[in-house]
Coordinates of C-alpha atoms in Angstrom, one line a residue:
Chain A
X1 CA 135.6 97.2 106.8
X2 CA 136.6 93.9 108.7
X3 CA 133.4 94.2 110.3
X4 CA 131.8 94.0 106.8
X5 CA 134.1 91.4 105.8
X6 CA 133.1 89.7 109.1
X7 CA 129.7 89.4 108.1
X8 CA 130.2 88.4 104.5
X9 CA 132.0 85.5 105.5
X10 CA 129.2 84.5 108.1
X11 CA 126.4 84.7 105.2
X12 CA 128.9 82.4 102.8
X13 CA 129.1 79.7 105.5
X14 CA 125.0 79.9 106.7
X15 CA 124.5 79.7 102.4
X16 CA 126.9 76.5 102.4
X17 CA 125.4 75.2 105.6
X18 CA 121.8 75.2 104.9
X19 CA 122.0 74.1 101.4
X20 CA 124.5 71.0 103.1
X21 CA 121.3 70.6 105.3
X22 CA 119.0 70.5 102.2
X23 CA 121.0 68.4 100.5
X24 CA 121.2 65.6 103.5
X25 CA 117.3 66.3 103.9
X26 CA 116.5 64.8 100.8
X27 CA 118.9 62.0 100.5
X28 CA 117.5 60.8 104.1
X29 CA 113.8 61.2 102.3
X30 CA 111.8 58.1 101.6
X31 CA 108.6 57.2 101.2
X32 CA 106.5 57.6 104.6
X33 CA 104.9 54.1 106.1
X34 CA 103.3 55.6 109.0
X35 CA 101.5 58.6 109.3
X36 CA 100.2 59.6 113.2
X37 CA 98.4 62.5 114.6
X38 CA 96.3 64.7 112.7
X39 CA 97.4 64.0 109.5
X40 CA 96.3 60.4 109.5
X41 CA 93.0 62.1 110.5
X42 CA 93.3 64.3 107.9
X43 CA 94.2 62.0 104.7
X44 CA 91.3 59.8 105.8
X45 CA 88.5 62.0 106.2
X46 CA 89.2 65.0 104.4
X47 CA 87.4 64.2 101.7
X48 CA 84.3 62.9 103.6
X49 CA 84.0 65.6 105.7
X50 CA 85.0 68.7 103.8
X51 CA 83.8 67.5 99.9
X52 CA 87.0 69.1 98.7
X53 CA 89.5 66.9 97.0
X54 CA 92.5 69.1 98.0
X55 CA 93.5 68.2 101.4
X56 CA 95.1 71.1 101.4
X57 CA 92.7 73.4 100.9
X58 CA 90.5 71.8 103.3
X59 CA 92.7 72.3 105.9
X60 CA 93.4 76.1 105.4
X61 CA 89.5 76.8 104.8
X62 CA 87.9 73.8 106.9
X63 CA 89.6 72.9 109.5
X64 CA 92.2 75.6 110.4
X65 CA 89.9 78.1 108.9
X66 CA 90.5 81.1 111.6
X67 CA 94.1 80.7 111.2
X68 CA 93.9 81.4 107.5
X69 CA 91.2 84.4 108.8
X70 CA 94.0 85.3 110.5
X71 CA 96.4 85.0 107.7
X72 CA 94.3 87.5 105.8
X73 CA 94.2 90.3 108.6
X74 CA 97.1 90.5 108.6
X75 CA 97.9 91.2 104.3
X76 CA 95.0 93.4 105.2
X77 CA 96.6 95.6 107.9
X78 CA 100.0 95.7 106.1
X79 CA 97.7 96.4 102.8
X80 CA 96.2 99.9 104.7
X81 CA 99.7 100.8 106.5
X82 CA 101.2 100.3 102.9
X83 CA 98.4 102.6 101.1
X84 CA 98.5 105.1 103.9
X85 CA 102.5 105.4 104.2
X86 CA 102.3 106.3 100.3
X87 CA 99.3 108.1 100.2
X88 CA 100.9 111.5 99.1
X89 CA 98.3 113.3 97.0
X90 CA 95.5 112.6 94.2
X91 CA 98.0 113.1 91.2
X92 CA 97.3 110.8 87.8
X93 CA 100.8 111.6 85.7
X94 CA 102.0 108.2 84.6
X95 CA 104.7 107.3 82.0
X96 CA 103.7 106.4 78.8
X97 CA 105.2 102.7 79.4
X98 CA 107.3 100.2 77.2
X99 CA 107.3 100.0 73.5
X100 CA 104.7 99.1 70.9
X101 CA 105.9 95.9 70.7
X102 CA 105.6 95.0 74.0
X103 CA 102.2 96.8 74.6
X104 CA 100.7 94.5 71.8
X105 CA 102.3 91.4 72.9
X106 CA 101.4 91.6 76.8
X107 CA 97.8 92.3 75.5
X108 CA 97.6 88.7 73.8
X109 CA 98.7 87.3 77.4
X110 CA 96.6 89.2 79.6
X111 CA 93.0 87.3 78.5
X112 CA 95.4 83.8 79.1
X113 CA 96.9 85.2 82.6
X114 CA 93.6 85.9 84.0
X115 CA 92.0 82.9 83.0
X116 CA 94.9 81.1 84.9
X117 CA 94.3 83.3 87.7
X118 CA 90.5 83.0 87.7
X119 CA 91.2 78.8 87.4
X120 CA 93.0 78.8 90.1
X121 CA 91.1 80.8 92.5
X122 CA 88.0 78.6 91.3
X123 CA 89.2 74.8 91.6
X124 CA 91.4 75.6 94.5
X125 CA 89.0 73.0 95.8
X126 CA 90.0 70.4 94.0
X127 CA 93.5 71.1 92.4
X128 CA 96.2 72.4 93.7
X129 CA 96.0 76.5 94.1
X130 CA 93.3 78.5 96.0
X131 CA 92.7 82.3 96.5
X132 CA 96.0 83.3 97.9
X133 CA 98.0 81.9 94.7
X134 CA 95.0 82.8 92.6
X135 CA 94.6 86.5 94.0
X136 CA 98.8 86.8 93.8
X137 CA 98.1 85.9 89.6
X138 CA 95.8 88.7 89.2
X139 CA 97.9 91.4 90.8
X140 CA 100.5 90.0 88.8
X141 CA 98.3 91.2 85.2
X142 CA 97.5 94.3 87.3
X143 CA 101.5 95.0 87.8
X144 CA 102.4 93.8 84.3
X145 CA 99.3 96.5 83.1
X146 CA 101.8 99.3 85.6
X147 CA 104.9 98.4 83.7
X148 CA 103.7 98.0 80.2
X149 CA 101.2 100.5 79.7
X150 CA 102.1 102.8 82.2
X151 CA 99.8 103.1 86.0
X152 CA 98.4 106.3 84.5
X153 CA 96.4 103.6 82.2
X154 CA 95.8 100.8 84.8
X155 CA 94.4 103.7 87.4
X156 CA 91.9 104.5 84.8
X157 CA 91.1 101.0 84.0
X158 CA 90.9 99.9 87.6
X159 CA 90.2 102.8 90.1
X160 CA 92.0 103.0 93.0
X161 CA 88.5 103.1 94.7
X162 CA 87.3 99.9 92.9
X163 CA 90.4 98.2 94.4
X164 CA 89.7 98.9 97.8
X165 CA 86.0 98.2 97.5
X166 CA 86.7 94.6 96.5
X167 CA 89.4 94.1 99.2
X168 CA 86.7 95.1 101.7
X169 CA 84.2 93.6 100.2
X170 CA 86.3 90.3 100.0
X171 CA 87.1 90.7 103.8
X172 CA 83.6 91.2 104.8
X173 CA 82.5 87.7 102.8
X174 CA 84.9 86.0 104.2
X175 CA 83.3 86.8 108.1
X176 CA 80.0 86.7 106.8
X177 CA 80.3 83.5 105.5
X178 CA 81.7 82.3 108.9
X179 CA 78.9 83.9 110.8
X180 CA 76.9 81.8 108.9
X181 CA 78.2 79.0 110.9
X182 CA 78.0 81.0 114.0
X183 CA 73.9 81.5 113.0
X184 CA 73.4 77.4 113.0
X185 CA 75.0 76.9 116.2
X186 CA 77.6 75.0 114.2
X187 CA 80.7 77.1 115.6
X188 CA 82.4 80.2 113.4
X189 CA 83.5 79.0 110.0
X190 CA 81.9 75.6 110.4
X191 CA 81.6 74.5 106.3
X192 CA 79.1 71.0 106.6
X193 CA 78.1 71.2 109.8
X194 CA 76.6 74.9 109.3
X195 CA 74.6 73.6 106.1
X196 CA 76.7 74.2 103.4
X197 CA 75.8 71.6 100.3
X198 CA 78.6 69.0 100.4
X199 CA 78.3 68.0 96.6
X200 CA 79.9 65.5 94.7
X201 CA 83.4 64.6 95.6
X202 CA 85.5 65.6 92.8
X203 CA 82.9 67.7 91.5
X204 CA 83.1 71.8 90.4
X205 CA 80.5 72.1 92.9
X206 CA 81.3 70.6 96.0
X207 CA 83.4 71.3 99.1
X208 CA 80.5 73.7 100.8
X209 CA 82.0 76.7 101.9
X210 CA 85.5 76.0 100.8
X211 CA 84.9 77.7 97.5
X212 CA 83.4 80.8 98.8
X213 CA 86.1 81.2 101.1
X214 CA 88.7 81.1 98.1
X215 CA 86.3 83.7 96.1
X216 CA 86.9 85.4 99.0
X217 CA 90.7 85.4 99.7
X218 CA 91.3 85.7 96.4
X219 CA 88.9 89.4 96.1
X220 CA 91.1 90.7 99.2
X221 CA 95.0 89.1 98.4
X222 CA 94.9 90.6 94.6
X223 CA 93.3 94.1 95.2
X224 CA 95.1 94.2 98.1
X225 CA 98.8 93.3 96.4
X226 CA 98.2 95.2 93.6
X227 CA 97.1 98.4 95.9
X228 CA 100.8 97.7 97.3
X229 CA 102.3 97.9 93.9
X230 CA 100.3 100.8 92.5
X231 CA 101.4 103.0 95.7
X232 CA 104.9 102.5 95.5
X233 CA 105.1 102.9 91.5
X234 CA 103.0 106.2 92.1
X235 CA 104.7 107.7 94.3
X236 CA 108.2 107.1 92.0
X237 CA 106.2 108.8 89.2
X238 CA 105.2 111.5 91.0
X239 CA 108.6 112.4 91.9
X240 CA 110.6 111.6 88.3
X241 CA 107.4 114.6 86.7
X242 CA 107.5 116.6 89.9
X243 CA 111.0 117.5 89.6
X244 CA 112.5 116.9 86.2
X245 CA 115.6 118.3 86.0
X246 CA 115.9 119.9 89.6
X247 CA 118.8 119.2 90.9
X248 CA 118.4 118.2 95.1
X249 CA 121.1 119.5 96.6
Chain B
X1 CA 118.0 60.5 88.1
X2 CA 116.7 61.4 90.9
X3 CA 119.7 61.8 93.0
X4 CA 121.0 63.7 90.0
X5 CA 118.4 66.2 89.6
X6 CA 118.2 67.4 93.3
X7 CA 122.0 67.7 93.6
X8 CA 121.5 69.7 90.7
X9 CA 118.8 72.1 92.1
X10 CA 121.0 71.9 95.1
X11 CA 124.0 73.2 94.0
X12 CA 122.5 76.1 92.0
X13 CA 119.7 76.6 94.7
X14 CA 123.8 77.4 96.8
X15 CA 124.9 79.0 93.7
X16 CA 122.5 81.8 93.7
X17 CA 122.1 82.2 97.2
X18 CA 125.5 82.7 97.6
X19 CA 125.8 85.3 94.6
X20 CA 122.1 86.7 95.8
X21 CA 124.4 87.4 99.6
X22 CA 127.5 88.0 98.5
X23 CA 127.2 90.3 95.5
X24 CA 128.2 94.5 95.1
X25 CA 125.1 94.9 92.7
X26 CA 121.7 95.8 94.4
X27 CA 120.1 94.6 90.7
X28 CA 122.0 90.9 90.4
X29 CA 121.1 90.2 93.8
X30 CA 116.9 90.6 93.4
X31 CA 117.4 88.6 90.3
X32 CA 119.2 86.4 91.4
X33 CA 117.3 85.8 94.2
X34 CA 114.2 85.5 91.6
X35 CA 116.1 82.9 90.3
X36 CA 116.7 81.4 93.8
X37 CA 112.9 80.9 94.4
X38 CA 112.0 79.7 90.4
X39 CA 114.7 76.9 91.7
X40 CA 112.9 76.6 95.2
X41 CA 109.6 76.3 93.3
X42 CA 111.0 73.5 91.0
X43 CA 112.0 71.5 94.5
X44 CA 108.9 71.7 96.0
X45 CA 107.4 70.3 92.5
X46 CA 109.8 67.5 92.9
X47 CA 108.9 67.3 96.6
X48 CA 105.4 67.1 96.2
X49 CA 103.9 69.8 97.5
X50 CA 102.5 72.0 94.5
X51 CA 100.2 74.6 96.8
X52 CA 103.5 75.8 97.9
X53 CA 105.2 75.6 94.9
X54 CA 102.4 77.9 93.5
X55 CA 102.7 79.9 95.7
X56 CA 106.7 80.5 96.1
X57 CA 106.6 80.5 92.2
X58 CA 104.1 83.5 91.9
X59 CA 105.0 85.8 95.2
X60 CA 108.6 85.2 95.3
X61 CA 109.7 85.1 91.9
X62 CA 107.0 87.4 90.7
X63 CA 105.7 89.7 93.4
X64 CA 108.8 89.9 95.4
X65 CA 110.8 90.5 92.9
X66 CA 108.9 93.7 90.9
X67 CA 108.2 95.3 94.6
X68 CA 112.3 94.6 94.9
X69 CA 112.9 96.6 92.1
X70 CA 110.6 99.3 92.5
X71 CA 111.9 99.7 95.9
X72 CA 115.4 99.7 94.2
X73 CA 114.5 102.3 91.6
X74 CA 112.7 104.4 95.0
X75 CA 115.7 104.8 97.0
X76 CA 118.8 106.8 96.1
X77 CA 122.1 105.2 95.8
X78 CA 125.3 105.6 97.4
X79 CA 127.6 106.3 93.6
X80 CA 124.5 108.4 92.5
X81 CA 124.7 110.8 95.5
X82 CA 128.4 111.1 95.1
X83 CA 127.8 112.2 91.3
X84 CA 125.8 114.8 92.3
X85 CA 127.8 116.2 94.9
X86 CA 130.2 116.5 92.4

């Protein structure tokens, strides 16, 4: 009990603390005169060298390319231990979901959510966003589609199978498109220097790879977050109809 | 204004981590930790930085919080187990 109390006390002062430490962070904040290192690099010839508009995204797809590669693995191994923890049996008894009401009304946001999703998967180049964010929207319909009309209805509209094809199929584009790079001699995941079509600053189509490379991310983040979702809501399914009003001892 | 608004965000970002910590209820705590990161997301907005925002805005207030709560309604709970004992 005092042990617990111990502890509570601990986590009241590390909330007070780091929230002090916030606080001082951003009265000490002002605007930046000098920027060294990389970054300077970065601001200047991001643009130039990448096509993309979003610094940001150059960096994660241009120049630090095989980190975000990295990044991806690993969504992708937690993705399979996830599926293959859960993976109990081929059963498709769902609830029936939430209300009339809410069916109807979800169904007028859907179209809205995915064209969000699909925006910001496609101009990730040149407005804040990208695949990750993008592919995180789209499981978010497919996990609003669970709730609402029941993952009975979502299986059926998206199979299981179909989700793990595109997250596979979004893992492999993302290495083929770097062996492309690795083909020119320009180095793995080289965007201009491999022969990519720089386009128009600012423009849809610019940015070479960069693009691809969200197309990508975004295939492999939202089938495999919503493969996450739709194994753990199964399996509490399976077990509410397996056993309805067994009591466990 | 500006000093205003981040003490603000500041002192509910505190608020809800500490009631998100310190709370008996499994249920308050996810959402008020969803409100935690919505507050988060609206600081790093303010900040500048709106990939991260994004991001914190869809997998910790969305994502996070729906895997939370299936993960809630998944396990068995202490007062439940006593119920049924009984």
């Amino acid at each position: 009990m005092s042990k617990s109390c111990f502890l509570r006390i601990v986590t009241f002062l590390l909330c007070l603390a780091l929230g002090w430490q916030f606080w001082k962070g951003i009265l000490a904040l002002e605007p930046t005169q000098i920027i060294i290192g990389p970054a300077a690099h970065y601001i200047e010839s991001a643009a130039e060298e990448t096509g993309a508009t979003n610094i940001v995204a150059a960096i994660l797809f241009d120049y630090r390319a095989l980190d975000t590669l990295g990044e991806a693995s690993v969504i992708y191994t937690s993705v399979c231990g996830i599926a293959m923890l859960f993976a109990k049996s081929k059963f498709k008894i769902s609830s029936t979901g939430l209300s009339f009401i809410v069916k109807r009304g979800v169904s007028f946001i859907i179209p809205f959510l995915l064209l969000y999703a699909a925006g910001i998967v496609l101009m990730g180049h040149i407005s804040p966003g990208g695949g990750f964010q993008g592919g995180a929207v789209f499981a978010t319909a497919t996990i609003l589609f669970c709730i609402v009309y029941g993952s009975g209805f979502e299986a059926v509209m998206i199979k299981p199978k179909t989700k793990e094809l595109i997250e596979s199929s979004g893992a492999l584009m993302f290495v083929l498109i770097g062996f492309v790079g690795l083909w020119t001699g320009a180095g793995f995941l080289a965007n201009i220097a491999a022969g990519y079509p720089k386009g128009e600053v600012g423009r849809f189509l610019s940015g070479g790879s960069i693009p691809l490379l969200n197309i990508a991310v975004g295939m492999k983040v939202s089938a495999g977050l919503s493969t996450i979702f739709y194994s753990m809501i199964k399996l509490l399914e399976f077990e509410v109809t397996k056993h309805p009003g067994v009591k466990n001892k | 204004m500006s000093a205003l608004f981040y003490s603000f965000v500041c002192f509910f970002l505190i608020l809800t981590a500490l009631v998100a910590s310190e709370i008996k209820d499994i249920l308050s705590a996810v959402i008020s930790l969803s409100v935690f990161s919505v507050l988060l997301a609206i600081a790093f907005v303010a900040l500048q930085a709106p990939d991260v925002a994004l991001t914190q805005a869809v997998i910790s207030s969305g994502l996070i919080t729906s895997l939370f709560l299936v993960a809630y309604s998944q396990t068995q709970k202490e007062g439940r187990r006593e119920n049924d004992e009984e």
